[in-house]
Coordinates of C-alpha atoms in Angstrom, one line a residue:
Chain A
M1 CA 21.0 12.1 5.3
T2 CA 24.4 12.9 3.6
E3 CA 22.1 13.6 0.4
Q4 CA 19.8 15.9 2.8
A5 CA 22.8 17.5 3.7
I6 CA 24.0 18.0 -0.1
V7 CA 20.1 19.1 -1.5
T8 CA 20.4 21.9 0.9
Q9 CA 23.6 23.1 0.2
E10 CA 22.8 22.6 -3.6
A11 CA 19.5 25.0 -3.4
Q12 CA 21.7 27.6 -0.8
A13 CA 24.0 28.1 -3.8
R14 CA 21.3 28.3 -6.2
A15 CA 20.1 30.5 -3.8
L16 CA 16.5 28.5 -3.3
S17 CA 14.1 29.5 -0.8
D18 CA 12.6 26.9 1.6
D19 CA 9.3 27.5 -0.2
E20 CA 11.1 26.6 -3.3
I21 CA 12.5 23.4 -1.9
V22 CA 9.1 22.1 -0.7
R23 CA 7.6 23.2 -3.7
K24 CA 10.2 21.0 -6.0
A25 CA 9.3 18.0 -3.0
H26 CA 5.8 18.6 -3.8
R27 CA 6.7 18.5 -7.4
S28 CA 8.0 15.1 -7.2
E29 CA 4.9 13.7 -5.0
T30 CA 2.7 14.9 -7.6
R31 CA 4.8 13.3 -10.7
F32 CA 5.0 10.0 -9.1
A33 CA 1.3 10.0 -7.8
L34 CA 0.3 10.8 -11.4
I35 CA 2.7 7.9 -13.6
G36 CA 1.2 5.5 -10.2
L37 CA -2.6 6.2 -11.5
T38 CA -1.7 5.7 -15.5
V39 CA -0.2 2.9 -15.3
L40 CA -3.2 1.9 -12.6
I41 CA -5.6 2.8 -15.3
V42 CA -3.5 1.4 -18.4
T43 CA -4.2 -1.7 -16.5
M44 CA -8.1 -1.2 -16.1
I45 CA -8.2 -0.1 -20.1
V46 CA -6.7 -3.7 -20.9
L47 CA -8.9 -5.8 -18.5
M48 CA -11.7 -3.4 -20.1
A49 CA -10.8 -4.1 -23.9
L50 CA -10.3 -7.8 -23.3
I51 CA -13.9 -8.2 -21.8
V52 CA -15.6 -5.8 -24.2
D53 CA -13.7 -7.9 -27.2
F54 CA -15.0 -10.9 -26.1
A55 CA -18.0 -9.1 -25.6
I56 CA -18.0 -7.6 -29.1
D57 CA -17.3 -11.4 -30.9
G58 CA -19.0 -13.6 -29.3
M59 CA -22.4 -12.0 -27.8
A60 CA -24.3 -12.6 -30.7
R61 CA -23.1 -16.3 -30.9
I62 CA -24.8 -17.1 -27.5
D63 CA -28.5 -18.9 -28.2
R64 CA -29.9 -21.3 -26.5
D65 CA -28.8 -23.4 -29.6
F66 CA -25.6 -23.0 -29.5
L67 CA -25.6 -24.6 -25.1
T68 CA -27.7 -27.3 -26.5
S69 CA -25.9 -28.2 -29.8
F70 CA -23.0 -30.8 -30.1
P71 CA -19.6 -29.4 -31.9
S72 CA -19.8 -29.7 -35.5
R73 CA -18.0 -29.2 -38.4
R74 CA -20.2 -26.6 -39.6
P75 CA -19.5 -23.5 -37.5
G76 CA -22.9 -22.4 -37.5
E77 CA -24.4 -25.4 -36.0
A78 CA -21.5 -26.2 -33.9
G79 CA -22.3 -25.8 -29.8
I80 CA -21.1 -25.7 -26.7
L81 CA -23.2 -29.0 -25.0
S82 CA -20.7 -31.6 -24.5
A83 CA -18.4 -29.0 -23.4
W84 CA -20.1 -27.4 -20.7
V85 CA -21.4 -30.4 -19.4
G86 CA -18.0 -31.8 -19.4
T87 CA -16.8 -28.9 -17.4
A88 CA -19.5 -29.4 -14.7
L89 CA -18.2 -32.9 -14.3
V90 CA -14.5 -32.3 -13.6
I91 CA -15.5 -29.7 -11.5
L92 CA -17.4 -31.8 -9.7
V93 CA -14.9 -34.2 -8.8
T94 CA -11.9 -31.5 -8.7
A95 CA -14.1 -30.1 -5.7
A96 CA -14.7 -33.4 -4.2
M97 CA -11.0 -34.3 -3.4
A98 CA -9.3 -31.0 -3.5
V99 CA -11.5 -29.1 -1.0
P100 CA -11.2 -32.3 1.9
L101 CA -7.9 -32.9 1.6
G102 CA -6.4 -28.9 1.1
V103 CA -8.7 -28.3 4.4
A104 CA -7.3 -31.5 6.3
A105 CA -3.6 -30.4 5.0
G106 CA -4.0 -26.8 6.4
L107 CA -5.7 -27.8 9.5
Y108 CA -2.0 -30.2 10.2
L109 CA 0.1 -27.4 9.4
E110 CA -1.6 -24.5 11.1
E111 CA -2.6 -26.5 14.1
Y112 CA -1.0 -29.7 15.3
A113 CA 2.6 -29.4 13.3
R114 CA 5.6 -28.9 15.1
T115 CA 8.4 -26.8 14.0
N116 CA 10.8 -29.8 12.8
W117 CA 12.1 -30.9 9.8
I118 CA 9.4 -32.7 8.1
T119 CA 6.7 -29.9 8.9
D120 CA 9.7 -27.7 7.1
L121 CA 9.9 -29.8 4.3
I122 CA 6.2 -30.1 3.6
E123 CA 5.4 -26.2 3.5
I124 CA 8.6 -25.8 1.3
N125 CA 7.1 -28.1 -0.8
V126 CA 3.6 -26.9 -1.1
S127 CA 4.7 -22.9 -2.0
N128 CA 7.1 -24.9 -4.6
L129 CA 4.2 -26.3 -6.0
A130 CA 2.1 -23.4 -5.9
G131 CA 4.8 -22.6 -8.6
V132 CA 5.0 -25.7 -10.7
P133 CA 3.2 -24.8 -14.1
S134 CA 0.2 -26.1 -14.7
I135 CA 1.4 -28.2 -17.7
I136 CA 4.1 -29.7 -15.3
Y137 CA 0.9 -31.4 -13.8
G138 CA -0.6 -32.3 -17.2
L139 CA 3.2 -34.5 -17.5
L140 CA 2.8 -35.6 -14.6
A141 CA -0.9 -36.7 -15.0
L142 CA 0.0 -38.2 -18.8
G143 CA 2.9 -40.3 -17.4
L144 CA 1.3 -41.8 -14.4
F145 CA -2.5 -42.1 -14.2
V146 CA -2.4 -42.5 -18.4
Q147 CA 0.3 -44.1 -18.6
T148 CA 1.4 -46.5 -15.8
F149 CA -2.0 -46.9 -13.9
Q150 CA -3.9 -46.7 -17.3
L151 CA -6.8 -45.1 -16.3
G152 CA -7.8 -43.5 -19.7
Q153 CA -8.2 -40.1 -20.7
T154 CA -11.5 -39.8 -18.4
I155 CA -13.4 -37.5 -16.4
F156 CA -11.9 -39.1 -13.3
V157 CA -8.1 -38.4 -14.5
A158 CA -9.0 -34.8 -15.2
G159 CA -10.7 -34.1 -12.0
L160 CA -8.0 -35.5 -10.3
T161 CA -5.5 -33.7 -12.2
L162 CA -6.6 -30.5 -11.9
A163 CA -7.3 -31.0 -7.8
L164 CA -3.7 -31.5 -7.6
L165 CA -3.4 -28.6 -8.9
I166 CA -5.6 -26.1 -6.7
L167 CA -4.4 -28.7 -3.7
P168 CA -1.9 -25.5 -2.8
I169 CA -4.3 -22.8 -3.2
I170 CA -6.8 -24.6 -1.2
I171 CA -4.2 -24.8 1.7
V172 CA -2.6 -21.7 1.8
A173 CA -6.4 -20.3 2.5
T174 CA -7.1 -22.4 5.1
R175 CA -4.0 -21.9 6.8
E176 CA -4.7 -18.1 6.6
A177 CA -8.3 -19.0 7.7
V178 CA -7.0 -20.5 10.9
R179 CA -4.7 -18.1 11.8
S180 CA -6.5 -15.1 11.8
I181 CA -9.0 -16.9 14.5
P182 CA -8.3 -15.5 18.2
L183 CA -6.8 -17.8 20.4
E184 CA -9.0 -17.1 23.2
I185 CA -11.5 -19.6 21.1
R186 CA -9.0 -22.0 21.6
E187 CA -8.3 -21.4 25.4
A188 CA -11.7 -21.4 25.8
A189 CA -12.3 -24.6 24.1
Y190 CA -9.3 -26.6 26.0
G191 CA -10.3 -24.7 29.2
L192 CA -14.1 -26.3 28.9
G193 CA -11.9 -30.2 28.6
A194 CA -12.1 -30.3 25.1
D195 CA -9.5 -32.2 23.4
K196 CA -7.3 -31.0 20.6
W197 CA -10.3 -32.7 17.9
Q198 CA -13.0 -31.6 19.4
T199 CA -11.6 -28.0 19.7
V200 CA -10.5 -28.3 16.0
S201 CA -13.8 -29.4 14.6
G202 CA -16.3 -28.0 16.9
Y203 CA -14.6 -24.5 17.1
I204 CA -11.9 -23.4 14.5
L205 CA -13.2 -25.1 11.7
P206 CA -16.5 -24.0 11.7
A207 CA -14.4 -20.3 12.9
A208 CA -12.7 -20.7 9.8
R209 CA -15.2 -22.0 7.2
P210 CA -15.6 -18.3 5.3
G211 CA -12.1 -18.3 4.9
I212 CA -11.7 -21.7 3.6
L213 CA -14.8 -21.2 1.3
T214 CA -13.4 -18.1 -0.3
G215 CA -10.2 -20.1 -1.1
A216 CA -12.4 -23.3 -2.5
I217 CA -13.8 -20.5 -5.2
V218 CA -11.0 -19.6 -6.1
G219 CA -9.6 -22.5 -6.6
M220 CA -12.3 -24.2 -8.8
S221 CA -12.2 -20.9 -10.6
R222 CA -8.2 -21.7 -11.4
A223 CA -9.7 -25.3 -12.4
I224 CA -12.5 -24.5 -15.0
G225 CA -10.2 -21.9 -16.7
E226 CA -7.5 -24.3 -16.8
T227 CA -6.5 -25.7 -20.8
A228 CA -3.0 -27.1 -20.4
P229 CA -3.0 -30.0 -18.3
I230 CA -6.4 -31.2 -19.8
I231 CA -4.6 -30.9 -23.4
T232 CA -1.9 -33.1 -22.1
I233 CA -3.6 -35.9 -20.6
G234 CA -4.7 -36.1 -24.3
A235 CA -8.2 -35.1 -23.9
L236 CA -10.1 -35.7 -27.0
T237 CA -11.5 -32.6 -28.8
F238 CA -13.9 -33.4 -30.9
I239 CA -16.9 -35.2 -28.6
A240 CA -20.4 -35.3 -30.0
F241 CA -21.8 -37.3 -26.9
L242 CA -22.5 -36.8 -23.3
P243 CA -21.2 -39.1 -20.4
P244 CA -23.8 -41.5 -19.1
S245 CA -26.1 -39.1 -16.3
P246 CA -25.1 -39.6 -12.7
I247 CA -28.6 -40.5 -11.6
Q248 CA -30.9 -43.2 -12.9
S249 CA -34.6 -44.2 -12.2
T250 CA -33.6 -47.5 -10.8
F251 CA -31.7 -48.6 -7.5
P252 CA -29.5 -47.1 -6.6
Y253 CA -30.4 -44.4 -8.3
V254 CA -26.7 -42.4 -9.2
N255 CA -24.2 -44.5 -11.1
A256 CA -20.5 -43.8 -11.0
D257 CA -19.8 -44.9 -15.0
W258 CA -19.7 -40.8 -15.8
L259 CA -16.4 -40.6 -14.3
N260 CA -14.1 -42.9 -16.9
S261 CA -16.3 -41.1 -19.6
P262 CA -14.4 -39.4 -22.7
F263 CA -15.3 -35.5 -22.0
T264 CA -14.0 -31.9 -23.3
V265 CA -14.4 -29.0 -21.3
L266 CA -15.0 -25.5 -22.3
P267 CA -11.5 -24.2 -22.5
I268 CA -10.2 -27.3 -25.0
Q269 CA -13.1 -26.9 -26.9
M270 CA -12.3 -23.3 -27.3
F271 CA -9.1 -24.0 -27.9
N272 CA -9.7 -26.3 -30.6
W273 CA -12.0 -23.5 -32.0
I274 CA -9.1 -20.9 -31.8
S275 CA -6.5 -23.2 -34.1
R276 CA -8.9 -23.5 -37.3
P277 CA -8.4 -21.4 -39.8
Q278 CA -12.3 -20.1 -40.4
A279 CA -13.2 -17.2 -39.1
G280 CA -16.8 -18.6 -38.4
F281 CA -15.0 -20.9 -35.3
H282 CA -13.2 -18.1 -34.3
V283 CA -16.9 -16.7 -33.5
N284 CA -17.7 -19.4 -32.0
A285 CA -14.4 -19.1 -29.7
A286 CA -15.2 -16.2 -28.6
A287 CA -18.6 -17.1 -27.5
T288 CA -16.9 -20.0 -25.3
G289 CA -14.5 -17.4 -24.1
L290 CA -17.3 -14.9 -23.0
I291 CA -19.2 -17.9 -20.7
L292 CA -15.8 -18.7 -19.4
L293 CA -14.9 -15.0 -18.8
A294 CA -18.8 -14.7 -17.1
M295 CA -18.1 -18.2 -15.0
T296 CA -15.0 -17.0 -13.8
L297 CA -15.1 -13.6 -13.1
L298 CA -18.3 -13.7 -11.2
M299 CA -16.6 -16.4 -8.6
N300 CA -13.8 -14.2 -8.6
G301 CA -16.2 -11.8 -7.8
L302 CA -18.2 -13.3 -5.2
A303 CA -14.5 -14.5 -3.3
I304 CA -13.6 -11.2 -3.1
W305 CA -17.5 -10.0 -1.6
L306 CA -16.7 -12.5 0.7
R307 CA -13.0 -11.7 1.7
Y308 CA -14.6 -8.5 2.2
K309 CA -17.1 -9.7 4.5
I310 CA -15.2 -11.2 6.7
R311 CA -12.9 -8.3 7.0
K312 CA -15.9 -6.5 8.2
G313 CA -16.8 -9.2 10.6
I314 CA -13.4 -9.2 12.4
R315 CA -13.3 -5.3 12.8
Chain B
M1 CA -19.5 -34.5 28.5
V2 CA -23.4 -34.0 29.2
S3 CA -24.3 -37.7 27.6
Q4 CA -21.2 -38.6 30.1
S5 CA -22.4 -37.0 33.6
H6 CA -25.6 -39.0 32.9
A7 CA -24.1 -42.5 32.7
T8 CA -21.6 -42.2 35.6
A9 CA -24.8 -39.8 37.5
A10 CA -25.2 -42.0 40.6
A11 CA -21.5 -42.1 41.7
D12 CA -19.9 -38.6 40.8
P13 CA -21.5 -36.2 38.6
F14 CA -17.7 -34.4 37.7
E15 CA -16.6 -38.2 37.1
V16 CA -15.3 -39.0 33.4
S17 CA -15.8 -43.1 32.5
E18 CA -12.1 -44.9 31.2
A19 CA -13.8 -45.9 28.2
F20 CA -14.9 -43.0 27.5
L21 CA -11.4 -41.3 27.9
K22 CA -9.8 -43.8 25.7
R23 CA -12.2 -43.5 23.0
R24 CA -11.7 -39.8 22.7
R25 CA -8.0 -40.6 22.8
L26 CA -8.4 -42.5 20.1
V27 CA -10.5 -40.1 17.7
D28 CA -8.2 -37.5 18.6
L29 CA -5.1 -39.8 17.8
T30 CA -6.5 -41.3 14.1
M31 CA -7.8 -37.8 13.0
R32 CA -4.5 -36.0 13.8
C33 CA -2.8 -39.3 11.6
I34 CA -5.8 -38.6 8.6
L35 CA -4.2 -34.6 8.6
F36 CA -1.4 -35.5 8.3
L37 CA -1.4 -37.9 5.9
A38 CA -3.5 -35.4 4.0
A39 CA -0.3 -32.9 4.9
S40 CA 2.3 -35.3 3.6
L41 CA 0.4 -36.3 0.4
S42 CA 2.2 -32.6 -0.8
I43 CA 5.3 -34.6 -0.9
L44 CA 3.8 -37.2 -2.6
V45 CA 2.4 -35.3 -5.3
T46 CA 6.2 -33.5 -5.8
A47 CA 7.6 -37.3 -5.9
G48 CA 5.3 -38.1 -8.5
I49 CA 5.9 -35.3 -10.5
V50 CA 9.9 -35.8 -10.0
Y51 CA 9.7 -39.4 -11.0
V52 CA 7.7 -39.6 -14.0
L53 CA 9.9 -36.3 -15.5
V54 CA 12.6 -38.0 -14.5
S55 CA 12.0 -41.7 -15.2
E56 CA 10.7 -40.7 -18.8
A57 CA 13.6 -38.1 -19.9
A58 CA 16.1 -41.2 -18.9
H59 CA 14.7 -42.8 -21.6
F60 CA 15.3 -40.0 -24.0
F61 CA 18.9 -39.2 -22.5
A62 CA 19.6 -43.0 -23.3
Q63 CA 19.0 -42.4 -27.1
V64 CA 20.7 -38.5 -27.2
S65 CA 23.1 -37.4 -25.5
I66 CA 23.1 -35.0 -22.9
V67 CA 25.4 -33.2 -25.2
D68 CA 23.8 -32.7 -28.0
F69 CA 20.5 -31.7 -25.9
L70 CA 22.1 -28.5 -24.5
T71 CA 24.4 -27.3 -27.8
D72 CA 23.0 -28.5 -31.1
T73 CA 20.7 -25.4 -32.7
Q74 CA 17.8 -27.2 -34.4
W75 CA 14.6 -29.0 -32.3
T76 CA 13.1 -31.0 -35.4
P77 CA 12.4 -35.0 -33.2
V78 CA 9.3 -35.5 -35.7
F79 CA 11.4 -34.9 -38.8
Q80 CA 13.6 -37.3 -40.9
E81 CA 16.4 -35.7 -39.8
K82 CA 16.2 -35.5 -36.1
H83 CA 17.6 -32.8 -33.7
F84 CA 17.3 -32.6 -30.0
G85 CA 18.5 -28.6 -29.3
I86 CA 16.4 -27.7 -26.3
M87 CA 18.4 -24.6 -26.0
T88 CA 16.1 -23.1 -29.4
L89 CA 12.8 -23.9 -26.8
V90 CA 14.3 -22.1 -24.2
S91 CA 15.4 -19.4 -26.1
G92 CA 11.7 -18.7 -27.3
T93 CA 11.0 -19.1 -23.5
L94 CA 13.6 -16.6 -22.5
M95 CA 12.6 -14.0 -24.9
T96 CA 8.7 -13.9 -24.2
S97 CA 9.4 -14.0 -20.2
A98 CA 12.2 -11.6 -20.5
I99 CA 9.7 -8.9 -22.8
A100 CA 7.1 -10.4 -20.0
L101 CA 9.3 -8.9 -17.3
I102 CA 10.5 -5.5 -19.5
V103 CA 6.5 -4.8 -19.1
A104 CA 5.6 -6.2 -15.6
V105 CA 9.1 -5.1 -13.1
P106 CA 8.7 -1.5 -13.5
A107 CA 4.8 -1.5 -14.0
G108 CA 4.4 -3.7 -11.1
T109 CA 7.3 -1.8 -8.8
I110 CA 5.5 1.3 -9.8
L111 CA 2.2 0.2 -8.4
S112 CA 3.1 -1.6 -5.3
I113 CA 4.7 1.2 -3.8
Y114 CA 2.0 3.7 -5.5
L115 CA -0.3 1.3 -3.1
S116 CA 1.4 1.1 -0.5
E117 CA 3.0 4.1 0.1
F118 CA 0.7 6.5 -1.6
A119 CA -3.0 5.5 -2.0
Q120 CA -6.0 6.4 0.7
P121 CA -6.7 2.7 2.6
Q122 CA -10.5 3.3 0.6
V123 CA -8.4 3.7 -3.0
R124 CA -6.7 0.4 -2.2
E125 CA -9.2 -1.3 -1.0
A126 CA -10.9 -1.1 -4.4
I127 CA -8.0 -1.1 -6.9
K128 CA -6.3 -4.8 -5.4
P129 CA -9.9 -6.4 -6.3
I130 CA -9.5 -5.3 -9.7
L131 CA -5.8 -6.6 -10.0
E132 CA -7.3 -10.0 -8.9
L133 CA -9.7 -10.4 -11.2
I134 CA -7.2 -10.2 -13.7
S135 CA -5.5 -12.8 -12.2
G136 CA -9.1 -15.1 -12.4
V137 CA -9.0 -14.6 -16.1
P138 CA -8.3 -18.1 -18.4
T139 CA -4.8 -18.3 -19.8
V140 CA -6.7 -19.4 -22.8
A141 CA -8.5 -16.3 -23.1
F142 CA -5.8 -14.2 -22.6
G143 CA -4.1 -16.2 -25.6
Y144 CA -7.7 -15.1 -27.6
F145 CA -7.6 -11.7 -26.7
A146 CA -3.2 -11.9 -28.0
L147 CA -3.7 -13.6 -31.2
L148 CA -6.9 -12.4 -32.1
F149 CA -7.6 -8.6 -31.1
V150 CA -3.5 -7.7 -29.9
T151 CA -1.4 -8.6 -32.6
P152 CA -4.1 -7.1 -35.0
L153 CA -4.0 -3.8 -33.5
F154 CA 0.2 -4.0 -33.2
Q155 CA 0.4 -4.9 -36.8
T156 CA -1.2 -1.5 -38.0
F157 CA 1.3 0.7 -36.3
I158 CA 4.7 -2.4 -36.2
P159 CA 5.0 -3.4 -39.9
G160 CA 6.6 -6.4 -40.2
L161 CA 5.4 -8.2 -37.1
S162 CA 4.1 -11.6 -38.5
G163 CA 0.9 -13.1 -37.2
F164 CA 2.6 -15.3 -34.6
N165 CA 4.9 -13.4 -33.1
L166 CA 6.6 -13.4 -29.4
L167 CA 6.1 -9.8 -28.6
V168 CA 2.8 -9.7 -28.5
P169 CA 2.6 -12.8 -25.8
G170 CA 5.4 -11.2 -24.0
I171 CA 3.4 -8.3 -23.3
V172 CA 0.3 -10.1 -22.8
I173 CA 1.8 -12.4 -19.9
G174 CA 3.6 -9.8 -18.5
I175 CA 0.1 -8.6 -18.1
M176 CA -0.8 -11.6 -16.4
I177 CA 2.2 -11.7 -13.7
L178 CA 1.5 -7.9 -13.1
P179 CA -1.4 -8.7 -10.0
F180 CA 0.7 -11.4 -8.9
I181 CA 4.0 -9.5 -8.6
V182 CA 2.0 -6.8 -6.8
S183 CA 0.7 -8.3 -4.4
V184 CA 3.7 -9.9 -3.7
S185 CA 6.4 -6.8 -3.3
E186 CA 3.3 -4.9 -1.6
D187 CA 3.2 -7.3 0.8
A188 CA 7.1 -6.8 1.7
M189 CA 6.9 -3.2 1.4
R190 CA 3.8 -3.7 4.1
A191 CA 6.0 -5.7 6.1
V192 CA 8.7 -2.5 6.7
P193 CA 8.0 -1.4 10.0
N194 CA 5.8 1.9 10.7
S195 CA 8.7 3.1 12.8
L196 CA 11.4 3.4 9.8
R197 CA 8.8 5.6 7.8
E198 CA 8.5 7.4 11.0
G199 CA 12.0 8.0 11.1
A200 CA 12.2 9.3 7.4
Y201 CA 9.3 11.7 7.9
A202 CA 11.1 13.2 11.0
L203 CA 14.2 13.7 8.7
G204 CA 12.5 16.1 6.1
F205 CA 11.8 13.3 3.7
T206 CA 8.7 13.1 1.8
R207 CA 7.2 10.2 0.5
L208 CA 8.7 9.5 -2.4
Q209 CA 12.1 9.7 -1.0
T210 CA 10.9 7.7 2.0
S211 CA 9.6 4.8 -0.4
V212 CA 12.8 4.9 -3.0
R213 CA 15.4 5.6 0.1
V214 CA 13.3 3.4 2.9
V215 CA 11.1 1.0 2.1
I216 CA 12.4 -0.6 -1.2
P217 CA 15.9 -1.1 0.6
G218 CA 14.2 -2.9 3.5
A219 CA 11.8 -4.7 1.6
F220 CA 14.2 -5.3 -0.9
S221 CA 14.8 -9.3 -0.8
G222 CA 10.8 -9.4 -1.0
I223 CA 10.4 -7.6 -4.2
T224 CA 13.3 -9.7 -5.4
A225 CA 11.2 -12.4 -4.9
A226 CA 8.7 -11.2 -6.2
Y227 CA 10.3 -11.0 -9.5
I228 CA 11.3 -14.4 -9.6
L229 CA 7.7 -15.6 -9.1
G230 CA 6.8 -13.6 -11.6
M231 CA 9.4 -14.9 -14.2
S232 CA 8.7 -18.6 -12.9
R233 CA 5.4 -18.1 -14.2
A234 CA 6.6 -16.2 -16.7
V235 CA 8.3 -19.2 -18.0
G236 CA 5.5 -21.6 -17.1
E237 CA 3.1 -20.1 -18.9
T238 CA 1.7 -22.0 -21.8
M239 CA -1.9 -20.9 -23.3
V240 CA -0.6 -17.5 -24.6
V241 CA 2.4 -19.0 -26.5
A242 CA 0.4 -22.3 -27.9
I243 CA -2.1 -19.8 -29.3
A244 CA -0.2 -16.5 -30.1
A245 CA 3.2 -17.2 -30.6
G246 CA 3.9 -20.5 -33.6
Q247 CA 5.0 -23.6 -33.4
Q248 CA 8.0 -22.9 -35.6
A249 CA 11.4 -24.7 -33.5
K250 CA 14.1 -22.2 -33.9
I251 CA 16.5 -19.7 -31.8
A252 CA 14.4 -17.2 -31.2
V253 CA 16.2 -14.1 -32.1
N254 CA 13.8 -11.4 -33.7
P255 CA 10.7 -10.9 -31.5
L256 CA 8.5 -9.7 -34.5
E257 CA 8.6 -13.3 -35.7
G258 CA 7.0 -16.3 -34.1
A259 CA 9.4 -19.3 -32.3
A260 CA 8.2 -22.3 -30.7
T261 CA 8.5 -22.3 -26.4
I262 CA 9.1 -25.3 -24.1
T263 CA 5.5 -25.1 -22.9
A264 CA 3.8 -24.0 -26.8
Y265 CA 6.2 -27.4 -28.1
I266 CA 4.5 -29.7 -25.1
V267 CA 1.1 -28.7 -26.6
Q268 CA 2.2 -29.5 -29.8
I269 CA 3.0 -32.4 -29.2
S270 CA 0.4 -33.3 -27.2
L271 CA -2.2 -32.5 -29.6
G272 CA -1.4 -35.1 -31.9
D273 CA -1.5 -39.1 -31.1
L274 CA 1.8 -40.2 -30.4
P275 CA 2.5 -43.8 -29.2
H276 CA 3.4 -44.4 -26.1
G277 CA 7.9 -44.5 -25.8
S278 CA 8.5 -43.3 -29.4
I279 CA 11.3 -40.4 -29.4
A280 CA 8.6 -38.0 -30.2
Y281 CA 6.8 -38.5 -27.1
L282 CA 10.0 -38.8 -24.8
T283 CA 10.7 -35.2 -26.4
I284 CA 8.2 -33.3 -24.4
F285 CA 9.9 -35.2 -20.8
A286 CA 12.7 -34.1 -21.5
A287 CA 11.2 -30.8 -22.3
G288 CA 9.0 -30.4 -19.4
L289 CA 12.1 -31.9 -17.1
T290 CA 13.7 -28.4 -18.3
L291 CA 10.9 -26.4 -17.8
F292 CA 10.8 -28.1 -13.9
V293 CA 14.7 -27.2 -12.6
I294 CA 14.1 -23.9 -13.9
T295 CA 10.9 -23.1 -12.3
F296 CA 12.2 -25.3 -9.2
L297 CA 15.7 -23.5 -8.9
F298 CA 13.0 -20.0 -9.4
N299 CA 10.6 -21.2 -6.3
I300 CA 13.4 -22.0 -4.1
L301 CA 15.2 -18.8 -4.5
A302 CA 11.9 -16.6 -4.2
F303 CA 10.6 -18.9 -1.2
W304 CA 14.6 -18.8 1.0
L305 CA 14.1 -15.0 0.2
R306 CA 10.8 -13.9 1.7
R307 CA 11.4 -16.3 4.5
K308 CA 14.3 -14.0 5.0
Y309 CA 12.2 -10.8 4.7
R310 CA 10.3 -12.4 7.3
E311 CA 12.6 -12.9 9.3
V312 CA 14.3 -9.4 9.4
Y313 CA 10.8 -8.0 10.9

């Protein structure tokens, strides 16, 4: 307020009319809006440059052979068959573990937890875990799963590690989805004589499903792109075979051998090709990167669209 | 309830059998326990991380004195003459993180003020998803971008920029953490009650003056939390530096040259096949513990700051 007064005094001293003060304020407003827009546009240009760079470098390399060949010492013959199969299987394990656990934890914190020190501890803990660098999860997996429990460098261990990594994302998404459900729904359920679990499983969970789905998609997309924790486990980078098939023709028609198979995933294959000196491998890396980008951007786009639909539904 | 009333219809249509209630109570209690166990699993994860890092690092510090670890100026764990000065790696990490913050803090602050105070709601709704897309890009893709697009581009106008350097990864990490900083600080700015803004407008403040003198001070702890969380992410970022910053461990003074960071070192060692228990194997846990402690302190500080602004409004 005193500064306003000073401004007015200065204006009087320089004999500025009210009009001029207003105009001056308008000018600085416009200037800031322009700066904001510039920053925004520059950010978008960078994102565009990234996508276009991958498209130019890698588009021509993607064909049927690239998707159906194993890695090779000759860049022209190498492909990503083992990598995309590995990614698909690892993500399957991750989803199967992270989604039920994350949803259960989120439901507990939002619906059941009383305000006490245990709840406080869990909350601080989840928020800290969300900020722990991914490579630390890799060291956890190396020290605990690979060395102490001797589980080996397998699809199961990779899926488990990534599940722990994305757990906070799913917990937070579940909590937000549950929190946005109107209190009346709970009251109506209790009024009909439902107990806590009947309310949660019959009314809260179905209503929160789209929000939870959004979180799960974002989490999966994060897991698909993660490289560092899987490198730390010590995943081999030259895998020229596929894990055993999860489906078989004889009883019981499914088998779990693939869980214990060595593997490679798309980001690891890409990292491996980037670190080679030959330009041919860089082209392969760009092609793999383009596929990864397409997958993660599509999944994030889907999540954003879902969230938009939810918000419209609530209004 | 429906099947229940059938069973006891003869006596009283509204009576519920004891056995039914007992079963329901049991299910309710069991589910409560299962959900609680799922929630406490997160504590187990943290405990696991701390246990692994501390127990392996303890083996390391049994062989290397902690004073050497913190004061030595060389890091050569796989050479004949071994040195274990973590400060070399820490300097690389701090250099890239500082560059990232120099990019992300001004840009993030301007963007969040723009989005929260200036932009039309429709514009804001259109922009935020695009920012989210940036945070969805895999980090290994940013690494490729830094090494094979941005570095060659910068070399055309920065003479003396090496193929591996700290400047470009720093800038790229800055862009990566930008959406995160914007979303946390915009969240804090929007938590400032409208009555404060209206008061400022009534006194004749412009939008810019309101932003700088009312909204930013009001959201100060939240904005600070955004910077700290951004810093924590920059420190922990791995793939960009592992690909584009080089692997030479030395005290980083010149951002135009390459140097290893804590995370890049861990990746470099993990790629080789080191025997379990060897001193080089143990170094990655000592380095990981250092990284964990740094990010943990940042995360707790930020958590506390964010909670503070939530309490105020």
